[in-house]
Short mmCIF file of C-alpha atoms (C1' of nucleotides) in Angstrom, two decimals:
data_model
loop_
_atom_site.label_atom_id
_atom_site.label_comp_id
_atom_site.label_asym_id
_atom_site.label_seq_id
_atom_site.Cartn_x
_atom_site.Cartn_y
_atom_site.Cartn_z
CA MET A 279 134.29 72.72 88.93
CA TYR A 280 138.27 73.86 89.43
CA ARG A 281 138.66 72.69 93.12
CA THR A 282 138.38 74.94 96.11
CA THR A 283 138.61 75.88 99.68
CA MET A 284 134.73 77.08 99.74
CA HIS A 285 133.44 74.74 100.31
CA SER A 286 130.19 73.92 96.61
CA PRO A 287 132.00 73.69 94.10
CA GLU A 288 129.27 73.65 92.14
CA LEU A 289 128.99 77.14 92.04
CA LEU A 290 131.46 77.45 90.22
CA LYS A 291 130.75 75.85 87.48
CA GLY A 292 130.01 77.83 83.39
CA SER A 293 131.54 80.49 85.19
CA LEU A 294 135.43 78.99 84.09
CA GLN A 295 135.46 80.70 79.81
CA THR A 296 134.77 83.68 81.39
CA ILE A 297 137.39 83.62 83.88
CA ILE A 298 139.86 82.72 81.06
CA LEU A 299 138.57 85.47 78.92
CA LYS A 300 138.95 88.00 81.35
CA LEU A 301 142.52 87.37 82.75
CA LEU A 302 143.41 87.44 78.51
CA ALA A 303 142.31 90.65 78.88
CA ASP A 304 143.78 92.37 81.17
CA ASN A 305 147.55 90.34 80.68
CA ASP A 306 147.30 90.72 76.51
CA ARG A 307 148.63 86.69 76.62
CA MET A 308 149.16 84.33 78.98
CA TYR A 309 149.56 80.28 78.85
CA GLY A 310 147.94 77.46 81.00
CA TYR A 311 149.85 77.14 83.79
CA GLU A 312 149.94 80.70 84.31
CA ILE A 313 146.51 81.11 84.44
CA THR A 314 146.27 78.52 87.17
CA GLN A 315 148.78 80.69 89.36
CA LYS A 316 146.98 83.62 88.50
CA VAL A 317 143.96 82.40 89.24
CA LYS A 318 145.30 81.00 92.86
CA GLU A 319 146.77 84.68 93.44
CA LEU A 320 143.59 86.69 92.83
CA SER A 321 141.29 84.24 94.98
CA GLY A 322 143.62 83.93 97.28
CA GLY A 323 144.22 80.14 96.99
CA LYS A 324 140.51 79.80 97.80
CA LEU A 325 140.07 79.01 94.03
CA VAL A 326 142.48 76.24 92.42
CA LEU A 327 142.37 75.27 89.10
CA THR A 328 142.70 71.73 87.30
CA GLU A 329 143.95 71.00 84.25
CA GLY A 330 141.17 68.26 83.49
CA ALA A 331 139.09 71.02 83.63
CA LEU A 332 141.50 74.44 82.43
CA TYR A 333 142.25 73.08 79.31
CA PRO A 334 140.00 71.18 77.21
CA THR A 335 137.99 74.50 77.72
CA LEU A 336 140.86 76.94 76.90
CA HIS A 337 141.13 74.61 73.84
CA LYS A 338 137.54 74.85 73.23
CA LEU A 339 137.71 78.09 73.63
CA GLU A 340 139.78 78.46 70.57
CA ALA A 341 138.18 75.82 68.44
CA GLU A 342 135.42 77.98 68.65
CA GLY A 343 137.24 81.67 67.85
CA PHE A 344 137.80 83.83 71.23
CA LEU A 345 141.80 82.97 71.50
CA LYS A 346 144.40 82.00 69.26
CA THR A 347 147.57 80.98 69.71
CA GLU A 348 151.03 80.34 69.78
CA LYS A 349 153.88 77.79 70.92
CA VAL A 350 157.18 80.18 72.09
CA HIS A 351 160.35 77.32 72.79
CA LEU A 352 162.92 77.64 76.33
CA GLY A 353 165.27 75.46 75.73
CA LYS A 354 162.90 71.80 74.42
CA ARG A 355 160.49 72.76 75.98
CA VAL A 356 156.73 74.05 74.08
CA ARG A 357 154.89 76.09 75.86
CA LYS A 358 151.82 77.79 74.93
CA TYR A 359 150.52 81.84 74.60
CA TYR A 360 147.19 82.34 74.01
CA HIS A 361 145.51 85.19 73.53
CA LEU A 362 142.05 86.95 72.33
CA THR A 363 140.67 87.06 68.58
CA PRO A 364 138.61 90.23 68.49
CA VAL A 365 135.78 88.38 68.80
CA GLY A 366 137.22 86.87 72.08
CA LYS A 367 137.41 90.38 72.96
CA ASN A 368 134.34 92.05 71.97
CA SER A 369 132.92 88.38 74.03
CA VAL A 370 134.73 89.35 77.85
CA VAL A 371 132.82 92.80 78.17
CA GLN A 372 129.10 90.69 76.70
CA ARG A 373 130.67 87.70 79.39
CA ILE A 374 130.90 90.09 82.55
CA GLU A 375 127.18 91.61 82.02
CA ASP A 376 125.98 88.33 81.82
CA PHE A 377 128.25 88.11 85.61
CA GLU A 378 126.85 91.13 86.99
CA ALA A 379 123.46 90.61 85.96
CA PHE A 380 122.52 87.10 86.69
CA ILE A 381 124.75 88.07 90.41
CA SER A 382 121.90 90.52 89.86
CA THR A 383 118.76 88.71 89.78
CA MET A 384 121.00 86.52 92.96
CA PHE A 385 121.12 88.67 95.25
CA LYS A 386 116.41 89.77 94.63
CA ILE A 387 116.52 86.25 95.00
CA LEU A 388 118.27 85.37 98.32
CA SER A 389 117.66 89.22 99.58
CA ILE A 390 121.26 89.59 100.16
CA ASN A 391 122.83 93.56 100.68
CA PRO A 392 124.69 94.22 97.39
CA GLN A 393 127.11 95.79 99.20
CA LEU A 394 128.97 92.99 100.55
CA GLY A 395 132.89 93.53 99.44
CA MET B 265 120.59 75.32 83.41
CA TYR B 266 115.70 76.27 83.93
CA ARG B 267 116.03 79.03 81.38
CA THR B 268 117.28 82.54 81.65
CA THR B 269 116.52 85.38 79.66
CA MET B 270 120.08 85.97 80.26
CA HIS B 271 122.41 85.05 78.61
CA SER B 272 125.13 82.15 80.04
CA PRO B 273 122.26 79.29 81.71
CA GLU B 274 125.80 78.07 82.50
CA LEU B 275 126.42 80.68 85.07
CA LEU B 276 123.29 79.44 87.73
CA LYS B 277 124.30 75.94 87.81
CA GLY B 278 124.66 75.29 91.81
CA SER B 279 122.18 77.31 92.59
CA LEU B 280 118.99 76.24 92.28
CA GLN B 281 118.75 74.34 95.89
CA THR B 282 120.74 76.99 96.87
CA ILE B 283 117.03 79.26 95.07
CA ILE B 284 115.17 76.86 96.78
CA LEU B 285 116.53 76.53 99.86
CA LYS B 286 115.63 79.94 100.20
CA LEU B 287 112.58 80.67 99.23
CA LEU B 288 111.33 77.87 101.77
CA ALA B 289 113.15 79.81 104.52
CA ASP B 290 111.51 82.50 104.11
CA ASN B 291 108.09 80.83 103.17
CA ASP B 292 107.48 78.27 105.63
CA ARG B 293 106.33 75.88 103.24
CA MET B 294 106.02 75.91 99.27
CA TYR B 295 104.82 73.84 96.53
CA GLY B 296 106.50 73.04 93.36
CA TYR B 297 104.49 75.24 90.96
CA GLU B 298 104.54 78.06 93.63
CA ILE B 299 108.24 78.31 93.81
CA THR B 300 109.05 78.25 89.66
CA GLN B 301 106.65 81.13 90.05
CA LYS B 302 108.30 82.89 92.86
CA VAL B 303 111.21 82.73 90.88
CA LYS B 304 109.84 84.58 88.07
CA GLU B 305 107.94 86.64 89.78
CA LEU B 306 111.60 87.86 92.35
CA SER B 307 113.38 87.39 89.25
CA GLY B 308 111.10 89.57 87.76
CA GLY B 309 111.39 87.09 85.09
CA LYS B 310 114.24 86.77 84.77
CA LEU B 311 115.17 83.08 85.88
CA VAL B 312 112.50 80.43 84.95
CA LEU B 313 112.07 76.72 86.91
CA THR B 314 111.59 74.01 84.13
CA GLU B 315 110.09 71.11 85.54
CA GLY B 316 112.56 68.57 84.81
CA ALA B 317 115.11 70.55 87.47
CA LEU B 318 112.39 71.59 89.51
CA TYR B 319 111.73 68.36 90.67
CA PRO B 320 114.52 66.68 90.66
CA THR B 321 115.94 68.90 92.19
CA LEU B 322 113.02 68.45 95.97
CA HIS B 323 113.85 64.74 95.66
CA LYS B 324 117.67 64.85 95.71
CA LEU B 325 116.44 68.00 98.37
CA GLU B 326 113.51 65.47 100.05
CA ALA B 327 116.84 62.06 100.19
CA GLU B 328 118.59 64.04 101.64
CA GLY B 329 116.53 65.38 105.08
CA PHE B 330 116.83 67.83 103.91
CA LEU B 331 113.32 68.80 103.87
CA LYS B 332 110.37 66.86 104.41
CA THR B 333 106.79 66.52 101.97
CA GLU B 334 103.19 66.62 103.35
CA LYS B 335 100.89 66.43 101.15
CA VAL B 336 97.55 67.78 101.21
CA HIS B 337 94.01 67.34 98.38
CA LEU B 338 92.65 69.49 97.05
CA GLY B 339 89.41 67.76 95.29
CA LYS B 340 90.67 65.01 93.41
CA ARG B 341 94.73 66.38 92.53
CA VAL B 342 97.77 66.34 94.91
CA ARG B 343 99.65 69.72 95.70
CA LYS B 344 103.16 68.11 97.47
CA TYR B 345 103.92 70.95 100.60
CA TYR B 346 107.57 71.20 100.82
CA HIS B 347 109.65 72.42 104.63
CA LEU B 348 112.35 72.58 105.67
CA THR B 349 113.51 70.42 108.13
CA PRO B 350 116.62 71.61 110.70
CA VAL B 351 119.14 70.29 108.88
CA GLY B 352 118.37 72.39 105.94
CA LYS B 353 117.58 74.97 107.99
CA ASN B 354 121.30 75.21 108.78
CA SER B 355 121.81 74.17 105.03
CA VAL B 356 120.84 77.64 104.24
CA VAL B 357 122.66 79.71 106.08
CA GLN B 358 125.63 77.76 104.95
CA ARG B 359 125.51 78.12 101.73
CA ILE B 360 124.32 81.32 101.33
CA GLU B 361 126.97 82.46 103.38
CA ASP B 362 129.18 80.65 100.55
CA PHE B 363 127.38 81.52 97.36
CA GLU B 364 128.71 85.44 99.12
CA ALA B 365 132.34 83.92 98.76
CA PHE B 366 132.19 82.86 95.19
CA ILE B 367 130.30 86.36 94.61
CA SER B 368 133.60 87.98 96.85
CA THR B 369 136.08 85.40 94.91
CA MET B 370 134.71 86.00 91.14
CA PHE B 371 134.26 90.08 91.64
CA LYS B 372 138.70 90.05 92.87
CA ILE B 373 138.98 87.26 89.58
CA LEU B 374 136.54 89.75 87.39
CA SER B 375 138.05 92.99 88.66
CA ILE B 376 134.27 94.25 89.45
CA ASN B 377 132.86 96.35 92.42
CA PRO B 378 131.02 95.71 94.29
CA GLN B 379 128.30 98.05 94.74
CA LEU B 380 126.75 97.23 91.24
CA GLY B 381 122.62 96.91 92.48
"C1'" DG C 123 79.21 71.56 78.40
"C1'" DT C 124 83.65 71.64 75.86
"C1'" DG C 125 87.74 73.68 74.72
"C1'" DC C 126 92.00 75.40 76.12
"C1'" DG C 127 94.71 78.42 79.43
"C1'" DA C 128 96.40 77.33 83.60
"C1'" DT C 129 97.84 74.34 87.27
"C1'" DA C 130 100.03 70.77 89.68
"C1'" DC C 131 102.96 66.67 89.40
"C1'" DA C 132 106.66 62.36 87.38
"C1'" DT C 133 110.36 61.01 84.27
"C1'" DT C 134 113.25 60.44 81.00
"C1'" DG C 135 118.11 60.85 77.48
"C1'" DG C 136 120.41 63.56 76.26
"C1'" DA C 137 124.27 67.36 76.79
"C1'" DG C 138 127.52 70.08 79.16
"C1'" DT C 139 130.74 71.18 82.93
"C1'" DC C 140 133.69 69.81 86.13
"C1'" DT C 141 137.51 66.00 88.86
"C1'" DT C 142 140.06 62.80 89.38
"C1'" DA C 143 142.52 59.80 87.19
"C1'" DT C 144 146.42 59.14 84.57
"C1'" DG C 145 150.56 59.47 80.62
"C1'" DT C 146 154.55 62.39 79.42
"C1'" DA C 147 158.60 65.00 80.03
"C1'" DA C 148 161.88 68.78 80.90
"C1'" DT C 149 163.96 72.07 84.25
"C1'" DA C 150 165.71 73.83 89.18
"C1'" DC C 151 167.50 72.91 93.14
"C1'" DG C 152 169.57 71.12 97.31
"C1'" DC D 230 170.51 62.61 91.37
"C1'" DG D 231 165.86 61.76 93.68
"C1'" DT D 232 162.03 65.29 94.36
"C1'" DA D 233 159.43 69.10 94.00
"C1'" DT D 234 158.17 71.91 89.98
"C1'" DT D 235 156.83 73.75 85.96
"C1'" DA D 236 154.40 72.89 81.43
"C1'" DC D 237 151.16 70.21 78.08
"C1'" DA D 238 147.16 66.45 77.58
"C1'" DT D 239 143.07 62.89 77.39
"C1'" DA D 240 140.41 59.81 79.29
"C1'" DA D 241 135.79 58.72 82.21
"C1'" DG D 242 132.38 59.53 84.99
"C1'" DA D 243 130.07 62.21 87.85
"C1'" DC D 244 126.35 65.85 88.18
"C1'" DT D 245 123.45 68.70 86.98
"C1'" DC D 246 120.58 70.65 84.57
"C1'" DC D 247 117.49 70.47 79.61
"C1'" DA D 248 113.81 69.81 76.24
"C1'" DA D 249 110.41 66.45 75.62
"C1'" DT D 250 106.51 63.78 77.79
"C1'" DG D 251 103.82 61.90 80.14
"C1'" DT D 252 99.29 62.74 82.61
"C1'" DA D 253 95.29 64.10 85.27
"C1'" DT D 254 92.79 68.46 86.96
"C1'" DC D 255 90.61 73.28 87.71
"C1'" DG D 256 89.29 77.68 85.58
"C1'" DC D 257 86.36 80.06 82.29
"C1'" DA D 258 84.34 81.54 78.42
"C1'" DC D 259 81.74 81.09 75.27
#
DNA sequence: GTGCGATACATTGGAGTCTTATGTAATACG
DNA sequence: CGTATTACATAAGACTCCAATGTATCGCAC
């Protein structure tokens, strides 16, 4: 997926949108590069987003109405800030619930006790 | 992935191999249809494997040396039992550790408290 | 004795998601 | 000034899974 130092990158498939939406729910507005750095920080370096995964996903979430953008000029450079739309805000709650349901089901199948930290 | 009543089937991508290997670690030998039923049972009906996902995955795991098969004749029908190879047994432990590491990282990013059951 | 649901295997085409590679360009810093 | 970092982006391809389809047997009710 988005490059990881863990052994099974496939596991992460499908969670990138959830990660992005959650970060934007916590931080009001962020730009692409900032998201990659925040993920690296929060995961203790275990998760490193590639741009090839990030930007197409941001564009898709925007096209689907979950995100809005505003361009900010910094000297000659243009930075694109993303923030949640009202629809986006609702979907964050839903997606985290879905993720928790998924984990709960996987714990049952894999016989994992639900108190790992 | 393998059809689910949850809202985000994409989340499950990448975990099918882990599920299969774990079931075979717990049950010594199983055949395809039996695996679909066991997953349905363990997940409380939330996860339903499709054959289009299951059989290619079983064949792939066999080709990679994680599984071996034995054919059992039942009247005119042939049932294919799968069981873990020694390599397969080692990989189960590894994959579950990877899965737990993934969950741990996701919990950090999504600010989820690790005591949902 | 037959029709139907369940059992049991399998393949194919396609959608979706991510990776690798590549491209462009500005800024910071030594 | 050259190199790492910041910052955007796209394109080709791999990989995983789903939906659809195919074949065939078995158990049971009617």
